[in-house]
CSV table of C-alpha atoms in Angstrom, one decimal:
chain,number,residue,atom,x,y,z
A,10,UNK,CA,125.3,50.8,6.4
A,11,UNK,CA,125.6,49.1,3.0
A,12,UNK,CA,123.0,49.2,0.2
A,13,UNK,CA,122.7,47.7,-3.3
A,14,UNK,CA,122.4,50.9,-5.4
A,15,UNK,CA,121.8,51.1,-9.2
A,16,UNK,CA,122.3,53.9,-11.8
A,17,UNK,CA,118.9,55.3,-12.7
A,18,UNK,CA,119.9,58.3,-14.9
A,19,UNK,CA,123.2,59.7,-16.3
A,20,UNK,CA,123.7,63.3,-17.5
A,21,UNK,CA,126.3,65.5,-19.0
A,22,UNK,CA,126.3,69.3,-19.4
A,23,UNK,CA,128.6,70.1,-22.3
A,24,UNK,CA,128.4,73.9,-21.7
A,25,UNK,CA,128.4,75.0,-18.1
A,26,UNK,CA,125.0,76.2,-17.0
A,27,UNK,CA,123.1,75.3,-20.2
A,28,UNK,CA,120.7,72.5,-20.2
A,29,UNK,CA,122.0,68.9,-20.0
A,30,UNK,CA,121.9,65.8,-22.1
A,31,UNK,CA,120.6,62.5,-20.7
A,32,UNK,CA,122.9,59.7,-21.8
A,33,UNK,CA,123.1,55.9,-21.5
A,34,UNK,CA,126.7,55.9,-20.3
A,35,UNK,CA,129.5,58.1,-18.9
A,36,UNK,CA,133.2,57.7,-19.5
A,37,UNK,CA,135.8,59.3,-17.3
A,38,UNK,CA,139.1,61.0,-17.7
A,39,UNK,CA,141.3,63.0,-15.4
A,40,UNK,CA,138.7,65.9,-15.3
A,41,UNK,CA,135.7,63.8,-14.6
A,42,UNK,CA,132.9,62.7,-17.0
A,43,UNK,CA,134.1,63.1,-20.6
A,44,UNK,CA,132.2,65.9,-22.3
A,45,UNK,CA,130.9,67.4,-19.1
A,46,UNK,CA,131.4,71.1,-18.6
A,47,UNK,CA,134.4,71.3,-20.9
A,48,UNK,CA,132.9,74.5,-22.4
A,49,UNK,CA,131.9,77.7,-20.6
A,50,UNK,CA,130.8,81.2,-21.4
A,51,UNK,CA,132.8,84.0,-19.9
A,52,UNK,CA,132.3,87.8,-19.8
A,53,UNK,CA,134.7,90.5,-20.8
A,54,UNK,CA,136.8,90.0,-17.7
A,55,UNK,CA,137.0,86.2,-18.2
A,56,UNK,CA,134.6,85.5,-15.4
A,57,UNK,CA,132.2,82.6,-15.7
A,58,UNK,CA,128.6,83.3,-16.8
A,59,UNK,CA,125.8,81.1,-15.4
A,60,UNK,CA,122.1,80.9,-14.7
A,61,UNK,CA,122.7,82.7,-11.4
A,62,UNK,CA,122.8,86.0,-13.3
A,63,UNK,CA,121.5,84.9,-16.7
A,64,UNK,CA,118.5,82.8,-15.9
A,65,UNK,CA,117.4,82.3,-19.6
A,66,UNK,CA,120.5,80.1,-20.1
A,67,UNK,CA,118.2,77.4,-18.7
A,68,UNK,CA,116.3,77.5,-21.9
A,69,UNK,CA,119.1,76.7,-24.3
A,70,UNK,CA,118.5,73.1,-25.4
A,71,UNK,CA,121.1,70.6,-26.5
A,72,UNK,CA,120.8,67.6,-28.8
A,73,UNK,CA,123.1,65.1,-30.5
A,74,UNK,CA,123.1,65.7,-34.3
A,75,UNK,CA,125.4,63.6,-36.5
A,76,UNK,CA,127.9,63.0,-33.7
A,77,UNK,CA,128.0,66.7,-32.8
A,78,UNK,CA,126.2,68.8,-30.2
A,79,UNK,CA,123.6,71.2,-31.5
A,80,UNK,CA,122.5,74.1,-29.3
A,81,UNK,CA,119.2,75.8,-29.8
A,82,UNK,CA,118.6,79.2,-28.2
A,83,UNK,CA,115.3,80.4,-26.8
A,84,UNK,CA,114.9,82.4,-30.0
A,85,UNK,CA,115.0,79.2,-32.1
A,86,UNK,CA,118.5,79.8,-33.6
A,87,UNK,CA,120.9,76.9,-33.7
A,88,UNK,CA,124.7,76.4,-33.3
A,89,UNK,CA,126.8,73.3,-33.7
A,90,UNK,CA,129.3,73.2,-30.9
A,91,UNK,CA,132.9,73.4,-32.4
A,92,UNK,CA,135.0,70.2,-32.5
A,93,UNK,CA,138.4,71.3,-31.0
A,94,UNK,CA,141.7,69.8,-31.8
A,95,UNK,CA,144.8,70.3,-29.6
A,96,UNK,CA,144.6,73.3,-27.3
A,97,UNK,CA,147.9,74.4,-28.7
A,98,UNK,CA,146.0,75.5,-31.8
A,99,UNK,CA,144.0,78.2,-30.1
A,100,UNK,CA,144.6,81.5,-28.2
A,101,UNK,CA,144.8,81.2,-24.4
A,102,UNK,CA,142.4,83.1,-22.2
A,103,UNK,CA,142.7,83.4,-18.4
A,104,UNK,CA,139.3,82.5,-17.0
A,105,UNK,CA,137.8,82.5,-13.5
A,106,UNK,CA,135.5,79.9,-11.9
A,107,UNK,CA,134.7,81.2,-8.4
A,108,UNK,CA,138.1,81.8,-6.9
A,109,UNK,CA,140.0,79.6,-9.4
A,110,UNK,CA,142.0,81.0,-12.3
A,111,UNK,CA,142.8,78.7,-15.1
A,112,UNK,CA,143.4,78.7,-18.8
A,113,UNK,CA,140.6,78.4,-21.4
A,114,UNK,CA,140.8,78.5,-25.2
A,115,UNK,CA,138.6,80.3,-27.7
A,116,UNK,CA,138.2,77.7,-30.4
A,117,UNK,CA,135.8,79.6,-32.7
A,118,UNK,CA,135.1,83.4,-32.5
A,119,UNK,CA,132.0,82.8,-34.6
A,120,UNK,CA,130.5,80.7,-31.7
A,121,UNK,CA,131.4,83.5,-29.2
A,122,UNK,CA,129.6,86.0,-31.5
A,123,UNK,CA,126.6,83.7,-31.7
A,124,UNK,CA,126.2,83.5,-28.0
A,125,UNK,CA,126.8,87.2,-27.6
A,126,UNK,CA,124.0,87.9,-30.0
A,127,UNK,CA,121.6,85.4,-28.4
A,128,UNK,CA,122.3,86.5,-24.8
A,129,UNK,CA,122.4,90.3,-25.6
A,130,UNK,CA,125.8,90.7,-23.9
A,131,UNK,CA,129.4,90.3,-24.9
A,132,UNK,CA,130.6,86.8,-24.0
A,133,UNK,CA,133.2,84.3,-25.2
A,134,UNK,CA,132.8,80.6,-25.5
A,135,UNK,CA,135.9,78.9,-24.1
A,136,UNK,CA,137.1,75.3,-24.1
A,137,UNK,CA,138.8,73.6,-21.2
A,138,UNK,CA,141.6,72.2,-23.3
A,139,UNK,CA,143.4,68.9,-22.9
A,140,UNK,CA,145.7,69.7,-20.0
A,141,UNK,CA,143.8,71.4,-17.2
A,142,UNK,CA,145.5,71.6,-13.8
A,143,UNK,CA,142.5,72.6,-11.8
A,144,UNK,CA,142.5,70.5,-8.6
A,145,UNK,CA,139.4,69.3,-6.7
A,146,UNK,CA,139.2,71.7,-3.8
A,147,UNK,CA,139.0,69.1,-1.0
A,148,UNK,CA,141.5,67.9,1.5
A,149,UNK,CA,140.3,64.3,0.9
A,150,UNK,CA,141.1,64.6,-2.9
A,151,UNK,CA,144.5,63.6,-4.2
A,152,UNK,CA,146.8,65.9,-6.0
A,153,UNK,CA,146.0,64.3,-9.4
A,154,UNK,CA,142.2,64.5,-9.0
A,155,UNK,CA,141.1,67.3,-11.4
A,156,UNK,CA,137.9,69.1,-12.3
A,157,UNK,CA,137.0,71.0,-15.4
A,158,UNK,CA,134.7,74.0,-15.5
A,159,UNK,CA,132.2,72.5,-12.9
A,160,UNK,CA,131.8,74.6,-9.7
A,161,UNK,CA,134.2,72.5,-7.7
A,162,UNK,CA,133.8,68.8,-8.0
A,163,UNK,CA,133.7,66.6,-11.2
A,164,UNK,CA,130.6,64.6,-10.2
A,165,UNK,CA,127.2,65.3,-8.6
A,166,UNK,CA,125.2,62.3,-7.4
A,167,UNK,CA,121.5,62.6,-6.6
A,168,UNK,CA,119.1,60.1,-5.0
A,169,UNK,CA,115.7,59.5,-6.5
A,170,UNK,CA,114.2,58.6,-3.2
A,171,UNK,CA,115.3,62.0,-1.8
A,172,UNK,CA,113.6,63.7,-4.7
A,173,UNK,CA,110.4,61.7,-4.2
A,174,UNK,CA,110.4,62.6,-0.5
A,175,UNK,CA,111.0,66.2,-1.4
A,176,UNK,CA,108.0,66.3,-3.8
A,177,UNK,CA,105.8,64.6,-1.2
A,178,UNK,CA,106.9,67.0,1.5
A,179,UNK,CA,106.6,70.2,-0.5
A,180,UNK,CA,103.9,69.4,-3.0
A,181,UNK,CA,106.2,70.9,-5.7
A,182,UNK,CA,106.4,69.3,-9.2
A,183,UNK,CA,110.2,68.8,-9.4
A,184,UNK,CA,112.4,66.9,-11.7
A,185,UNK,CA,116.0,65.8,-11.2
A,186,UNK,CA,117.1,68.1,-14.0
A,187,UNK,CA,116.6,71.1,-11.7
A,188,UNK,CA,119.4,69.9,-9.6
A,189,UNK,CA,121.8,69.2,-12.5
A,190,UNK,CA,123.1,65.7,-11.4
A,191,UNK,CA,125.5,63.6,-13.4
A,192,UNK,CA,124.3,60.4,-11.7
A,193,UNK,CA,120.8,59.6,-10.3
A,194,UNK,CA,120.6,56.5,-8.1
A,195,UNK,CA,117.9,54.0,-7.1
A,196,UNK,CA,118.0,51.7,-4.0
A,197,UNK,CA,119.2,54.2,-1.4
A,198,UNK,CA,116.9,55.4,1.4
A,199,UNK,CA,115.9,59.1,1.2
A,200,UNK,CA,118.7,61.3,2.8
A,201,UNK,CA,121.1,58.5,3.2
A,202,UNK,CA,123.5,60.0,0.6
A,203,UNK,CA,124.2,62.9,3.0
A,204,UNK,CA,126.1,60.4,5.2
A,205,UNK,CA,128.7,60.3,2.4
A,206,UNK,CA,131.0,57.2,2.1
A,207,UNK,CA,131.8,55.2,-1.0
A,208,UNK,CA,130.0,53.6,-3.9
A,209,UNK,CA,131.8,50.5,-5.1
A,210,UNK,CA,131.2,49.8,-8.8
A,211,UNK,CA,133.1,46.9,-10.3
A,212,UNK,CA,136.6,48.0,-11.0
A,213,UNK,CA,136.5,51.2,-9.0
A,214,UNK,CA,134.8,53.5,-6.5
A,215,UNK,CA,133.0,56.8,-6.5
A,216,UNK,CA,134.2,58.6,-3.4
A,217,UNK,CA,131.4,60.7,-1.9
A,218,UNK,CA,133.3,63.7,-0.5
A,219,UNK,CA,130.9,66.5,0.3
A,220,UNK,CA,127.2,67.3,0.4
A,221,UNK,CA,126.1,69.8,-2.3
A,222,UNK,CA,125.0,73.2,-1.0
A,223,UNK,CA,122.5,74.7,-3.3
A,224,UNK,CA,122.3,78.1,-4.9
A,225,UNK,CA,119.2,79.6,-6.6
A,226,UNK,CA,119.5,77.5,-9.8
A,227,UNK,CA,117.1,74.7,-8.6
A,228,UNK,CA,114.5,77.4,-8.1
A,229,UNK,CA,114.7,78.4,-11.8
A,230,UNK,CA,112.0,76.8,-13.9
A,231,UNK,CA,113.8,74.9,-16.7
A,232,UNK,CA,110.8,75.5,-19.0
A,233,UNK,CA,110.4,79.2,-18.5
A,234,UNK,CA,113.7,80.4,-17.2
A,235,UNK,CA,112.1,82.3,-14.4
A,236,UNK,CA,113.0,82.3,-10.7
A,237,UNK,CA,110.3,80.9,-8.5
A,238,UNK,CA,110.4,82.6,-5.1
A,239,UNK,CA,107.9,80.2,-3.5
A,240,UNK,CA,110.0,77.2,-4.7
A,241,UNK,CA,113.2,78.7,-3.3
A,242,UNK,CA,111.5,79.2,0.1
A,243,UNK,CA,110.2,75.6,0.2
A,244,UNK,CA,113.6,74.2,-0.8
A,245,UNK,CA,115.3,76.3,1.9
A,246,UNK,CA,113.1,74.8,4.6
A,247,UNK,CA,112.7,71.2,3.2
A,248,UNK,CA,116.4,70.7,2.3
A,249,UNK,CA,118.1,72.0,5.5
A,250,UNK,CA,121.2,70.1,6.6
A,251,UNK,CA,123.7,71.5,9.1
A,252,UNK,CA,122.1,74.9,8.6
A,253,UNK,CA,122.5,74.9,4.8
A,254,UNK,CA,120.2,74.1,1.9
A,255,UNK,CA,121.5,70.8,0.5
A,256,UNK,CA,120.6,68.3,-2.1
A,257,UNK,CA,122.9,65.7,-3.6
A,258,UNK,CA,126.5,64.9,-2.9
A,259,UNK,CA,129.8,65.8,-4.7
A,260,UNK,CA,132.0,62.9,-5.8
A,261,UNK,CA,135.2,61.9,-7.6
A,262,UNK,CA,135.8,58.7,-9.6
A,263,UNK,CA,138.6,56.5,-8.4
A,264,UNK,CA,139.2,53.7,-10.9
A,265,UNK,CA,135.7,53.9,-12.5
A,266,UNK,CA,136.3,54.3,-16.2
A,267,UNK,CA,132.7,53.9,-17.3
A,268,UNK,CA,129.2,54.0,-15.9
A,269,UNK,CA,126.1,52.7,-17.6
A,270,UNK,CA,122.4,53.0,-16.8
A,271,UNK,CA,121.5,50.0,-14.7
A,272,UNK,CA,124.9,49.4,-13.3
A,273,UNK,CA,124.8,48.3,-9.7
A,274,UNK,CA,127.2,48.4,-6.8
A,275,UNK,CA,127.6,48.5,-3.0
A,276,UNK,CA,127.0,51.9,-1.4
A,277,UNK,CA,128.7,52.0,1.9
A,278,UNK,CA,127.8,55.0,4.1
A,279,UNK,CA,130.1,56.6,6.6
């Protein structure tokens, strides 16, 4: 099946597992959307820290201030995200995202200290650098398709019709930001994205490689940072697909260098 599908919303998440920024356009490089999850907090072992264990990370707000990203903690304290130069300038740290080990760089120890104080635990803020070799973990991905500090894929695409149907089915008040998409689309029937396929956009294609199995993060209220057990139960029953809780699809960009709100293209399902 083929559909004319448009871009409704675009998001980036500069620091993994903090709140996102809604933007008008996305540019792409070898690691996915530019500025998306190029920073990450790690614990003393170098392992990634997320809302799964630190739910109050949902309450850290981000804003663009004079061309830089300002982070505001739940305590009201602010930090301007460092502006890194070449990764050769900074000390290397071996970091872990799930089963992947890769190199991160601590650009500014002051930023690490700020996050440690705000979170009440020792963490380091690390940057992806400019030469990551972390591959997309998918047999359909080519050897040169990379991903930064995202869980596994550089892009998450969600369907507005699927969210509308989910809200109608469950009675929950849900926003797309709970599901942390990079791209939200209009014009696709609810659930059709789970058939995967390709989305042809001008000069290139977004290849839809895998449905996104969900953890507990969509059940964390982004306004309070609390886990909602009833929401988790409803999502588990309403979003079942092949025995898993699923919402949205993982994708890679093949030849798409920029996406803008309102862009349209042919979505061809498998």
